[in-house]
CSV table of C-alpha atoms in Angstrom, one decimal:
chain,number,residue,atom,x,y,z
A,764,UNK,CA,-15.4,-69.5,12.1
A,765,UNK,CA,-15.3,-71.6,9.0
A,766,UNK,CA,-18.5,-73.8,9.4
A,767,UNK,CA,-16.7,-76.8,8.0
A,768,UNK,CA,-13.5,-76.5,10.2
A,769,UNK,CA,-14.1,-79.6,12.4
A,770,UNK,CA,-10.7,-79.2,14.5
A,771,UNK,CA,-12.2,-74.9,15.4
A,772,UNK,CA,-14.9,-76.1,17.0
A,773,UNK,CA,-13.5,-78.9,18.9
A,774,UNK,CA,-11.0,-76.7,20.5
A,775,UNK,CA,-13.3,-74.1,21.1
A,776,UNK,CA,-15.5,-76.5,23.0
A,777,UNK,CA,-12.8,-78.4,25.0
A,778,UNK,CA,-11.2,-74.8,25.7
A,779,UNK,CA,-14.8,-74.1,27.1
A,780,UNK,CA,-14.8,-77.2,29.2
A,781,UNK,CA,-11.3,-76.5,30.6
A,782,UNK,CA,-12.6,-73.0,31.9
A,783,UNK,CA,-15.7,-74.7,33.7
A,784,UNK,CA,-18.4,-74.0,31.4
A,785,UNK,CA,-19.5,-77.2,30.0
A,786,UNK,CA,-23.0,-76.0,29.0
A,787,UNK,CA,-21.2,-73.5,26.5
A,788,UNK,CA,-19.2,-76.6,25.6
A,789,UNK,CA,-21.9,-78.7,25.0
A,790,UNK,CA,-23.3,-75.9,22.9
A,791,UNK,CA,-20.5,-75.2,20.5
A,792,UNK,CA,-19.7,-78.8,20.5
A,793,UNK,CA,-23.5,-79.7,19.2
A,794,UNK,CA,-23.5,-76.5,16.9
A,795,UNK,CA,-20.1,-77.9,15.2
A,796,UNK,CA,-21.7,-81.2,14.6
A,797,UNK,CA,-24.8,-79.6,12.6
A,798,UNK,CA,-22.5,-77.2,11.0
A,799,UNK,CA,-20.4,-79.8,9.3
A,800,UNK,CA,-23.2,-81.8,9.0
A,801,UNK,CA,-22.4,-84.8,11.2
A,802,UNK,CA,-25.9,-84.6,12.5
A,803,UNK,CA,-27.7,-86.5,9.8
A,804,UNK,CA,-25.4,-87.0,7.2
A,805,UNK,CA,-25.1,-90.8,5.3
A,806,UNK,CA,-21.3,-90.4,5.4
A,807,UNK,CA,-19.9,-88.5,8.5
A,808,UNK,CA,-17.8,-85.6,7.4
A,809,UNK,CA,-13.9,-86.3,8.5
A,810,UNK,CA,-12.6,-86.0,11.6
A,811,UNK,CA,-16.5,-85.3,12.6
A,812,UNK,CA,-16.1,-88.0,15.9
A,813,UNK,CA,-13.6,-85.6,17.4
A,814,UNK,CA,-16.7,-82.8,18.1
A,815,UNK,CA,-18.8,-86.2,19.2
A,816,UNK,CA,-16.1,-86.8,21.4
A,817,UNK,CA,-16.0,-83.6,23.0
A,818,UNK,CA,-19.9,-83.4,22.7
A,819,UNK,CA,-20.0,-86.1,24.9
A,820,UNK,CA,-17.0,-84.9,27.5
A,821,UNK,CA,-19.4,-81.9,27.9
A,822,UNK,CA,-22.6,-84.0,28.4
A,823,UNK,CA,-20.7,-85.7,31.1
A,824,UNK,CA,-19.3,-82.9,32.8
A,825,UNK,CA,-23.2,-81.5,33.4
A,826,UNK,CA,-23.7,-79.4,29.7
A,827,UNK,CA,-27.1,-80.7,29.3
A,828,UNK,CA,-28.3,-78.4,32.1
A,829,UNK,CA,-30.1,-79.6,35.3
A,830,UNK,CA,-32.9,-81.3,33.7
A,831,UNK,CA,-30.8,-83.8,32.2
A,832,UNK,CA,-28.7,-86.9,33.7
A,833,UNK,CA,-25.6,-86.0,32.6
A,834,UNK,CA,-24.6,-90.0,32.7
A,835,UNK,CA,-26.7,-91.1,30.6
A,836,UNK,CA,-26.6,-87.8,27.9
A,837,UNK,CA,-23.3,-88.9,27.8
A,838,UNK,CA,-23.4,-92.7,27.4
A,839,UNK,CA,-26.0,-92.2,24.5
A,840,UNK,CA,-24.0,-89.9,22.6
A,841,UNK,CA,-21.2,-92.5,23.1
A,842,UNK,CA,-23.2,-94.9,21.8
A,843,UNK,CA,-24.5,-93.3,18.9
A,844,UNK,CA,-21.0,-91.7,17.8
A,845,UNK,CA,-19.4,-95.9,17.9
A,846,UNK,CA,-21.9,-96.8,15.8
A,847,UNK,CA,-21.4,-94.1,13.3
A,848,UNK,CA,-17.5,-94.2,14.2
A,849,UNK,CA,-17.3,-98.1,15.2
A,850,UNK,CA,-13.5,-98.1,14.2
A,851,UNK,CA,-12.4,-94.9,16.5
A,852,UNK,CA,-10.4,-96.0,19.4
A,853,UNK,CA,-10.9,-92.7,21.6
A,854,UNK,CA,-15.0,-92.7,21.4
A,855,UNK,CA,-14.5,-96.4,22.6
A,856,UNK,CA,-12.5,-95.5,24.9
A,857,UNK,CA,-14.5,-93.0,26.6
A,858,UNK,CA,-17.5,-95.2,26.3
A,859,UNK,CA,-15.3,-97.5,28.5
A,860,UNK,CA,-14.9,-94.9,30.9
A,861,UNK,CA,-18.7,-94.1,31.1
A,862,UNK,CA,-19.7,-97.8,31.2
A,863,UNK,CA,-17.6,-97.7,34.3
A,864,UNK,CA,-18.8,-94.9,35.8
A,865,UNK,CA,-22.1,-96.1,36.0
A,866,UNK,CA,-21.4,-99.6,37.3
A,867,UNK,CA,-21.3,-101.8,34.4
A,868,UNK,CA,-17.8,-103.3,34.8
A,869,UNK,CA,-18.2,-106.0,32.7
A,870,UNK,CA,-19.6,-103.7,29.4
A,871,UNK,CA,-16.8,-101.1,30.3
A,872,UNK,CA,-13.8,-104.0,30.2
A,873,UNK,CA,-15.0,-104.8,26.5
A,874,UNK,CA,-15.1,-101.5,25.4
A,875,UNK,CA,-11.9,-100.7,26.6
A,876,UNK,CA,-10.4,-104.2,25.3
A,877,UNK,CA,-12.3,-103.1,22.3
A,878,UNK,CA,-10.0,-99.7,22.4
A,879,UNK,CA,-6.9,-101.3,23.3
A,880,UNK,CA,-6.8,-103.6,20.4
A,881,UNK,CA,-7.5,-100.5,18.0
A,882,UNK,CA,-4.3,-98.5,19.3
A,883,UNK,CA,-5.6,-96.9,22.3
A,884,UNK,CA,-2.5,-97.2,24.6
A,885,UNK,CA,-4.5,-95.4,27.6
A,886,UNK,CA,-7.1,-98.0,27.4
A,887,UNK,CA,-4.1,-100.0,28.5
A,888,UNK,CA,-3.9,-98.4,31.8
A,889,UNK,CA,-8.0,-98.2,32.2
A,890,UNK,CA,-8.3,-101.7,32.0
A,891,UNK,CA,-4.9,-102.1,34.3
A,892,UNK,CA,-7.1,-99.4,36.9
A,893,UNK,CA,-10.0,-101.3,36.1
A,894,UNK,CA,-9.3,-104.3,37.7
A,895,UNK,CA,-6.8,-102.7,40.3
A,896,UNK,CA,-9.9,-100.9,41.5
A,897,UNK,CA,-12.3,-104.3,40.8
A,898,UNK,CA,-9.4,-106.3,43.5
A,899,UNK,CA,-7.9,-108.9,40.6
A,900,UNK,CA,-4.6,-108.3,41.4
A,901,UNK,CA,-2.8,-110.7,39.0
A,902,UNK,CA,-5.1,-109.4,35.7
A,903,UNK,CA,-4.3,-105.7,37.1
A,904,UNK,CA,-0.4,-106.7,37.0
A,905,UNK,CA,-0.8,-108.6,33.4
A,906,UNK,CA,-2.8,-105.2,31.9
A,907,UNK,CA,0.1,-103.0,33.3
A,908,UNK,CA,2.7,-105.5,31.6
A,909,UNK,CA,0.7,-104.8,28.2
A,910,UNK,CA,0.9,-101.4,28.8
A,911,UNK,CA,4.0,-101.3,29.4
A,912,UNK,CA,5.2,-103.1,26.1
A,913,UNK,CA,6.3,-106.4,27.9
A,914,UNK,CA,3.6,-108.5,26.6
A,915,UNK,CA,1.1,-108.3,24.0
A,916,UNK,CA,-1.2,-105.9,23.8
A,917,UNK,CA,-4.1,-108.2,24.1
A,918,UNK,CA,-5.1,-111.8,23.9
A,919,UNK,CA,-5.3,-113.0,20.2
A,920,UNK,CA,-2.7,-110.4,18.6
A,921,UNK,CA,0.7,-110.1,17.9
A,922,UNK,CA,0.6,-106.4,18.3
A,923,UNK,CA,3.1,-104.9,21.3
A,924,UNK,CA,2.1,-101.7,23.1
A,925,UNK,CA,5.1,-98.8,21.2
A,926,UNK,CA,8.1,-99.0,23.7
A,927,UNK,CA,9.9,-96.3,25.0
A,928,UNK,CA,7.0,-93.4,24.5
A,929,UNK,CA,6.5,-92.6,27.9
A,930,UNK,CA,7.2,-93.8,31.5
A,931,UNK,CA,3.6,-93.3,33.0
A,932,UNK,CA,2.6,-97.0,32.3
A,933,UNK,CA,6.0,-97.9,34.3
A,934,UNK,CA,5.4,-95.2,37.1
A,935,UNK,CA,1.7,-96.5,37.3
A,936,UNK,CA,2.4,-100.0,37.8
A,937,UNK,CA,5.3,-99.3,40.8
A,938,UNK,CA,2.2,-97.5,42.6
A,939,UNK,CA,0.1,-100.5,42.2
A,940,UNK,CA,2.8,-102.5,43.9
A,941,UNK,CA,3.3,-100.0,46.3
A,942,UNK,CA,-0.7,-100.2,47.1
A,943,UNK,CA,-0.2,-103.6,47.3
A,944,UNK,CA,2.8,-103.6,50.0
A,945,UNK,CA,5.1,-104.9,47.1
A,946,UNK,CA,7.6,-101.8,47.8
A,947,UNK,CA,10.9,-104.0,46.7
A,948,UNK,CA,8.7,-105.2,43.4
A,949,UNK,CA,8.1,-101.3,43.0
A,950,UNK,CA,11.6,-100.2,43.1
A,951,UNK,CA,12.8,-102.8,41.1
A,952,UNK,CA,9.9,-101.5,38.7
A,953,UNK,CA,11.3,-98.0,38.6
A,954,UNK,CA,15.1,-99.0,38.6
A,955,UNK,CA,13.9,-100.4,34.9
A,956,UNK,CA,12.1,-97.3,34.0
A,957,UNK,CA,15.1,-95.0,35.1
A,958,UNK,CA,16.8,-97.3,32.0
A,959,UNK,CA,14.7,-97.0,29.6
A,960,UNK,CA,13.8,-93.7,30.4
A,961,UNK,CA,17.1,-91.8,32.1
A,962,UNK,CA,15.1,-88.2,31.9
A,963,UNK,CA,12.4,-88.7,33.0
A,964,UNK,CA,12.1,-86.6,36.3
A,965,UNK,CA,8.8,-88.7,37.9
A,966,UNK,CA,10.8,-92.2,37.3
A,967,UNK,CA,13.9,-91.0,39.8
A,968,UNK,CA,11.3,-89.4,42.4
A,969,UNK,CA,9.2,-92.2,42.6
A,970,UNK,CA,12.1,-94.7,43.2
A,971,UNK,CA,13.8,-91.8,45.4
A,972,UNK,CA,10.8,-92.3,47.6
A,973,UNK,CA,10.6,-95.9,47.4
A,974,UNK,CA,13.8,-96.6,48.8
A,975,UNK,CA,14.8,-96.9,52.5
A,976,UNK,CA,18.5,-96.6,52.5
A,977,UNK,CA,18.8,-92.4,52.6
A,978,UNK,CA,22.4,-92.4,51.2
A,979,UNK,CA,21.0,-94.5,48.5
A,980,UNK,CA,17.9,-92.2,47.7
A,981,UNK,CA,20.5,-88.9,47.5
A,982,UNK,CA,22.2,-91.0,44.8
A,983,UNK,CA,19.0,-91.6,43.0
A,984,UNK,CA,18.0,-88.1,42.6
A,985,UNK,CA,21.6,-86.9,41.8
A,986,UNK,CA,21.9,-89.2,39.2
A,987,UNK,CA,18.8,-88.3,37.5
A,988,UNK,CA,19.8,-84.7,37.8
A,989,UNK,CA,24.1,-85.4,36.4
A,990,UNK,CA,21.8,-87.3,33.6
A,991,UNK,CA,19.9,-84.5,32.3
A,992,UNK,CA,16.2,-84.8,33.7
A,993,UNK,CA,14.0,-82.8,31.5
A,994,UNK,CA,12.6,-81.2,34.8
A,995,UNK,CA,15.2,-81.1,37.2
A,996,UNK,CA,13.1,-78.8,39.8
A,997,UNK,CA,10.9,-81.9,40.2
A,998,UNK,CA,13.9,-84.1,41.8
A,999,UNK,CA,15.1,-81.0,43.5
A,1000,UNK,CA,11.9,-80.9,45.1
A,1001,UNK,CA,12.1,-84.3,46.2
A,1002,UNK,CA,15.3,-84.0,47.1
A,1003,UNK,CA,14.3,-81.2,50.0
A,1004,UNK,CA,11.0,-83.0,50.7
A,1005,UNK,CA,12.9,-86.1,51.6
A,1006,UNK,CA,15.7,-84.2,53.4
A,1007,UNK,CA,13.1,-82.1,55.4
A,1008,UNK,CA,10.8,-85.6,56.5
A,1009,UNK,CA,14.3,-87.7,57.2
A,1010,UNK,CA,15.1,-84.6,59.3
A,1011,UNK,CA,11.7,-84.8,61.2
A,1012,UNK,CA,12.7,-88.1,62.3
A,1013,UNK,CA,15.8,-86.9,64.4
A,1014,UNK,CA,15.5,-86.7,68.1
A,1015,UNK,CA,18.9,-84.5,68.6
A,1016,UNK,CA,18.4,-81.0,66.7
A,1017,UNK,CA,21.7,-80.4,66.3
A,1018,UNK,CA,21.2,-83.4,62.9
A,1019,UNK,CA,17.3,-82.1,62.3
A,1020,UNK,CA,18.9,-78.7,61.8
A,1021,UNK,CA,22.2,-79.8,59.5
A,1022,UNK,CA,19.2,-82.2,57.7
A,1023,UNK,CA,16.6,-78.8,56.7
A,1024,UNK,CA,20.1,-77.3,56.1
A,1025,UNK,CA,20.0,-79.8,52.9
A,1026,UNK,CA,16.8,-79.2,52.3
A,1027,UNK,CA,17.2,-75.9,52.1
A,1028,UNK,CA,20.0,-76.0,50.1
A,1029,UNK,CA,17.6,-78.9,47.8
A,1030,UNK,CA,15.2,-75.9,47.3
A,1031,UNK,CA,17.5,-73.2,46.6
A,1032,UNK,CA,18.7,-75.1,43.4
A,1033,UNK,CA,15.0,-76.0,42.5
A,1034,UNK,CA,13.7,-72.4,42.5
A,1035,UNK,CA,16.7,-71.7,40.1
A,1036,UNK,CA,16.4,-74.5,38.0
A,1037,UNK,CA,12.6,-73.9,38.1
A,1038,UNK,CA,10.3,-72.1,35.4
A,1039,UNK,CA,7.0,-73.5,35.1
A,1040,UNK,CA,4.1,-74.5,37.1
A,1041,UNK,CA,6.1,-76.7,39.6
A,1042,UNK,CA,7.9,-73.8,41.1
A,1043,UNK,CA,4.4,-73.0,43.5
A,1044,UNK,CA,4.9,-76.7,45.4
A,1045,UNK,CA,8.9,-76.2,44.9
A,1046,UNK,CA,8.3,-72.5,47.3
A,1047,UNK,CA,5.6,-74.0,49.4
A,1048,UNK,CA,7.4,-76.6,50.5
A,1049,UNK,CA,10.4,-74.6,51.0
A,1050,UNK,CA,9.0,-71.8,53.4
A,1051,UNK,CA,8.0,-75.5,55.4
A,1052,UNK,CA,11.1,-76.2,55.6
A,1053,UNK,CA,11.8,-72.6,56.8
A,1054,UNK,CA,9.2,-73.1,59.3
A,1055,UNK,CA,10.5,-76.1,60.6
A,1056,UNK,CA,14.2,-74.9,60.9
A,1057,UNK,CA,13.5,-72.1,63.3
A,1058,UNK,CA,11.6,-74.4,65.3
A,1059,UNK,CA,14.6,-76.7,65.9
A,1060,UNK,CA,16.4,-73.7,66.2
A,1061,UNK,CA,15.3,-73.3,69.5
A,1062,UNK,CA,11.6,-71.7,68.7
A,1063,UNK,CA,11.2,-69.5,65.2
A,1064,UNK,CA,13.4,-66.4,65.4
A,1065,UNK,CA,11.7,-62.8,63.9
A,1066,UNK,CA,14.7,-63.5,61.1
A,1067,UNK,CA,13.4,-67.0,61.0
A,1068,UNK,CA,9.9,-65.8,60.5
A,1069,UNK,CA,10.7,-63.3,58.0
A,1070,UNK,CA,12.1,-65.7,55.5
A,1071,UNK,CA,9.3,-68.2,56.1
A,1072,UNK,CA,7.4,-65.3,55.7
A,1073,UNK,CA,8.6,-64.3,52.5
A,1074,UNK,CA,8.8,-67.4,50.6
A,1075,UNK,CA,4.9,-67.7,51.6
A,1076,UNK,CA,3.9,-64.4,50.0
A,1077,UNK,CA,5.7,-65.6,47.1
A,1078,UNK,CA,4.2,-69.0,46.7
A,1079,UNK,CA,0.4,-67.0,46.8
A,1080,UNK,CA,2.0,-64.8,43.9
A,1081,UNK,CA,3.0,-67.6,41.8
A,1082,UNK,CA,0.0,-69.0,42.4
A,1083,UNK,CA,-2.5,-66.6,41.3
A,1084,UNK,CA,-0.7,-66.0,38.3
A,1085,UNK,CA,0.3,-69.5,37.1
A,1086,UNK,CA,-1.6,-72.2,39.4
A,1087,UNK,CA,-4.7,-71.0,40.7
A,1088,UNK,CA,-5.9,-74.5,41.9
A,1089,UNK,CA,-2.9,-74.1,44.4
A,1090,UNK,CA,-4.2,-70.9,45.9
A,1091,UNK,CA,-6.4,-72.5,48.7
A,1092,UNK,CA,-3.9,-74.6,49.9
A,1093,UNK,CA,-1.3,-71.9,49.8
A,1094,UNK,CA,-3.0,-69.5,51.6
A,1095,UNK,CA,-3.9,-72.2,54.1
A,1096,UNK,CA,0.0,-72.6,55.0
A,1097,UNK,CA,0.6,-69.1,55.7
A,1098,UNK,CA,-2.7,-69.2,57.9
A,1099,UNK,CA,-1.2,-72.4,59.9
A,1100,UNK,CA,2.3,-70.8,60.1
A,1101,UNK,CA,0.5,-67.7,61.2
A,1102,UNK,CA,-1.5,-69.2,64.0
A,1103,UNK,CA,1.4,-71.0,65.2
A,1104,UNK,CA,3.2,-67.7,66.2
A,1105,UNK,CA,0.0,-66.8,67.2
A,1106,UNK,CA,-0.5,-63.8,64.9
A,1107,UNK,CA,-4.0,-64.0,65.0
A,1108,UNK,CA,-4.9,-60.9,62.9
A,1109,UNK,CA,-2.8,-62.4,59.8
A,1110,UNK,CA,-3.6,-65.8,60.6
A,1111,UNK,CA,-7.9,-64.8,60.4
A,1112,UNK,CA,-7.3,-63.3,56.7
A,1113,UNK,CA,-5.2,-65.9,55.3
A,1114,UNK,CA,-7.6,-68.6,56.1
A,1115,UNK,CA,-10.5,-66.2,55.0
A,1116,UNK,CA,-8.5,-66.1,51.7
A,1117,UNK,CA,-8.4,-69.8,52.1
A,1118,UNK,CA,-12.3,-70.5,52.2
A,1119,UNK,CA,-12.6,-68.0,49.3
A,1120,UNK,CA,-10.5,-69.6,46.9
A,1121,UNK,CA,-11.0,-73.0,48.1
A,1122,UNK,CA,-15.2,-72.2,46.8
A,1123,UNK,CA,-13.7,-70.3,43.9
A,1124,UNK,CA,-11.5,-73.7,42.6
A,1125,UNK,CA,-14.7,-76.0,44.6
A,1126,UNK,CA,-11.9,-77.2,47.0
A,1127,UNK,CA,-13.6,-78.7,49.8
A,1128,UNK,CA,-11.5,-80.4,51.8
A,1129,UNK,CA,-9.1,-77.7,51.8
A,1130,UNK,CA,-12.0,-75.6,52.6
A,1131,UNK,CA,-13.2,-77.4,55.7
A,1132,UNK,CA,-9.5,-77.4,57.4
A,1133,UNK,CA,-9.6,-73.6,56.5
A,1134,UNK,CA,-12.7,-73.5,58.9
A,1135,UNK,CA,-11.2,-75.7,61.4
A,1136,UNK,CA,-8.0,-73.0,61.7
A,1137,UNK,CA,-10.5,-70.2,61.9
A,1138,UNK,CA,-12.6,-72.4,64.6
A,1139,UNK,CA,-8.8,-72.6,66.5
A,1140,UNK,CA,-8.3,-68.8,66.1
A,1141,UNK,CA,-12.0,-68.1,67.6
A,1142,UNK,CA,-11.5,-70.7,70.5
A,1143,UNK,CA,-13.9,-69.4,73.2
A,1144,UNK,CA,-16.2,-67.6,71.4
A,1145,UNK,CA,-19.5,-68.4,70.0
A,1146,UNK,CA,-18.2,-67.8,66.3
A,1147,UNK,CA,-16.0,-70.9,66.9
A,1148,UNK,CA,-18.7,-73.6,67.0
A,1149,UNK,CA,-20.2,-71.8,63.8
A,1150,UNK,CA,-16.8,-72.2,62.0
A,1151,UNK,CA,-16.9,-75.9,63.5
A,1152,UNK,CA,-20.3,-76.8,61.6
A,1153,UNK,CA,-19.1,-75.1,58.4
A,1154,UNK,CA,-16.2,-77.3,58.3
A,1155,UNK,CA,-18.4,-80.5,59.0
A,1156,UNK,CA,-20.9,-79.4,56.1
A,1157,UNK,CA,-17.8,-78.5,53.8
A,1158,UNK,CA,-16.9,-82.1,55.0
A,1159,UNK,CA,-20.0,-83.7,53.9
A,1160,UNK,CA,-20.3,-82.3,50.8
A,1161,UNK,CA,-16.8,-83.6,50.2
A,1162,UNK,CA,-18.0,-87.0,50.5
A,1163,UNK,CA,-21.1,-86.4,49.0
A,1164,UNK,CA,-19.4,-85.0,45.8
A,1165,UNK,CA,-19.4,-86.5,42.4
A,1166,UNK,CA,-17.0,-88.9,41.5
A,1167,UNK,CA,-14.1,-88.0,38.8
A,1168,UNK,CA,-14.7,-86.8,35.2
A,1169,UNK,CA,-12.5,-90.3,34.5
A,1170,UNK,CA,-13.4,-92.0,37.3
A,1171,UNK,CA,-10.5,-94.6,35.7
A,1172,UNK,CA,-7.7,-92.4,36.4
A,1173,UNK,CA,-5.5,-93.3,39.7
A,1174,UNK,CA,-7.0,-91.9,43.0
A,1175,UNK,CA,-4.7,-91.6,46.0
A,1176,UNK,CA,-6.3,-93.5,49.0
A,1177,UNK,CA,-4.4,-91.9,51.3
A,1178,UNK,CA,-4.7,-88.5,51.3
A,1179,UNK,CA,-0.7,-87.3,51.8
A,1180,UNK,CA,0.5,-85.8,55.4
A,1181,UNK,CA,0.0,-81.9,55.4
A,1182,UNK,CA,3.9,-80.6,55.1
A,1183,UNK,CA,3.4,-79.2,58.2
A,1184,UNK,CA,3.5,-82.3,60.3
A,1185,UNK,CA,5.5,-84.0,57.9
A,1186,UNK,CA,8.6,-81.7,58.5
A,1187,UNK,CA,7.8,-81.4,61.8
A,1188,UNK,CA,6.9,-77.9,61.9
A,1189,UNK,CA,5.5,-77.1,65.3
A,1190,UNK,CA,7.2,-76.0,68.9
A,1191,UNK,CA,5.4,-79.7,70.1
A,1192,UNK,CA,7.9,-81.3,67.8
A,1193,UNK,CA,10.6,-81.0,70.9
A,1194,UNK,CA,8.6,-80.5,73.8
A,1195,UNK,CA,10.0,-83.9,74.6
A,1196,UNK,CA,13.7,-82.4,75.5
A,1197,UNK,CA,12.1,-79.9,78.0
A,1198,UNK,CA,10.7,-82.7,80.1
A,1199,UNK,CA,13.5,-85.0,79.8
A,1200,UNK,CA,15.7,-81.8,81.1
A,1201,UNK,CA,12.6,-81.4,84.5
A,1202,UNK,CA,13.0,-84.9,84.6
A,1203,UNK,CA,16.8,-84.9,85.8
């Protein structure tokens, strides 16, 4: 590698990073920094704050080794690489991020001004998360305006956050209403986003969502889809995920099953239209919806359980070759579906698959519901309370666990109903007809 190639070694140590081993990063990262002779030189070499950048992305991430904070590695790189860099929008920004991490909200909100007013646009949405997270509500709304374009990008300039780049400023701001219980403000938010940005597949699915009027959310989707989404497997996706939950509302099955009917259908054209990493959710949630049509088919039929079956086998395919982060949850699916036909044998090795990649991708929560379906297949034995404490430790470790590398970026505070219960896949889901039939 050509000692003086700034942009080699940055990628090599952010490549390094991504694949978990932030100690090697750290290490290449450093080593690129003395090789170009951004160590100690009078005028940093160009592009140098890139590898201090990364340098201090590794820090954080733990590549100083045990001995060392990896906190405050990190902020004093970040402070030594501004005041060699002061100028560089992305080293200020990250020094935002840091500041924040440890507490210091007030340092963290000038920094990131700091970055905004140099062209950073995500410092835009930090500061908007910033104060979302810090409860000021109206300065939260006024930072998501700026990043949005709608206002200036900060106090004291006439400079506009660039219009019409992307929709994630837009999408974040319709989730801050939605935190806030502003779900007509949030709609309205994403009705202007589908207008400024008719492709983008995350502006109809979000407004999909938001809206209560079903016929009115079908025309959402389909008119994202008739307008050319760039990923039109995301909107068919939420097209069968709405279908399958509006379905799971219905107390006559006859409409729950003509309901996963269109789900099915919604996840049919996904899986066609699909080719990237989106198609292990789009199959996941389809062998749900599977699942939850033979229940309301009077109890899952063996042909019932065969295609569930099958689209589960092929979600774990997909992802261990394209999404290995999904594995744990996957296999922990096909363990619930499983257990509810009371296969017991498959049911025991899924969720064993479960646990394994749920330590290999450091998983826990998924990890402790994986014990809590082995604890329910060992019910009466003494293996059952062991499987119970491993789930409580996996649990506490899960609380215990460090925050975010960018503790800044937007943390759901709900975690979202497994699909399982959303779609209403269990025999319990119509227990109710069998008692209002012993009750006449």
């Amino acid at each position: 590698l050509d000692p003086d190639f700034v942009a080699g070694w940055d990628a090599w140590s952010r490549l390094e990073l991504r694949e978990g081993f932030p100690v090697k990063a750290a290490q290449l990262a450093k080593k690129g920094l003395s090789k170009v002779g951004a160590l100690d030189a009078e005028v940093p070499p160009q592009q140098s704050e890139r590898l201090w950048h990364a340098y201090a992305l590794a820090l954080a991430a733990g590549g100083g080794g045990s001995s060392i904070d990896p906190d405050q590695a990190a902020e004093a790189i970040l402070r030594k690489a501004v005041g060699i860099h002061p100028d560089h929008s992305h080293l200020r920004h990250a020094l935002g991020v840091q500041l924040y991490k440890k507490g210091a909200t007030d340092a963290a909100r000038k920094e990131l001004r700091r970055a905004a007013i140099k062209g950073h646009d995500e410092a835009l949405l930090s500061i908007a998360r910033l104060e979302e997270e810090a409860g000021r509500v109206e300065e939260a709304r006024t930072a998501y305006k700026r990043a949005c374009g709608l206002i200036k990008r900060s106090p004291g300039t006439h400079e506009m956050a660039p219009d019409g780049v992307t929709a994630a400023p837009w999408v974040a701001w319709a989730r801050f209403e939605e935190d806030c219980g502003n779900i007509e403000a949030a709609a309205a938010l994403c009705r202007r986003a589908s207008v400024r940005f008719p492709r983008d597949a995350d502006v109809h699915a979000q407004w999909a969502r938001l809206e209560v009027d079903q016929d009115r959310a079908r025309e959402i989707i389909f008119a994202g889809l008739e307008g050319g989404v760039k990923n039109p497997a995301k909107l068919y996706k939420a097209l069968g995920e709405l279908e399958a939950t509006w379905a799971a509302q219905y107390l006559v099955r006859d409409c729950a099953v003509q309901g996963l009917h269109s789900a099915r259908r919604a996840f049919y054209d996904g899986a066609r239209a699909s080719g990237g990493d989106d198609l292990v959710q789009l199959v996941f949630a389809w062998a749900h919806a599977e699942w939850a049509l033979g229940q309301a088919l009077n109890g899952v039929s063996e042909t019932g359980a065969s295609r569930a079956r099958k689209l589960f086998v092929w979600a774990a395919r997909l992802a261990r070759r394209k999404a290995p982060r999904a594995a744990p949850w996957v296999s922990l699916g096909r363990a619930k579906f499983e257990l509810s036909l009371e296969r017991h044998d498959v049911a025991r090795r899924a969720a064993a698959r479960a646990v394994r990649f749920a330590r290999r991708e450091r998983d826990l929560r998924t990890e402790a519901d994986a014990w809590r379906v082995l604890a329910r297949i060992e019910r009466g034995s003494s293996r059952a309370a062991v499987f119970v404490d491993r789930a409580r430790k996996a649990d506490a470790r899960d609380a215990a666990a460090a925050k975010p590398d960018h503790p800044l970026a937007r943390q759901w505070r709900h975690r979202a109903v497994p699909l399982d219960e959303t779609f209403g896949c269990y025999a319990a889901r119509w227990e109710f007809e069998e008692y209002e039939e012993d009750s006449w």
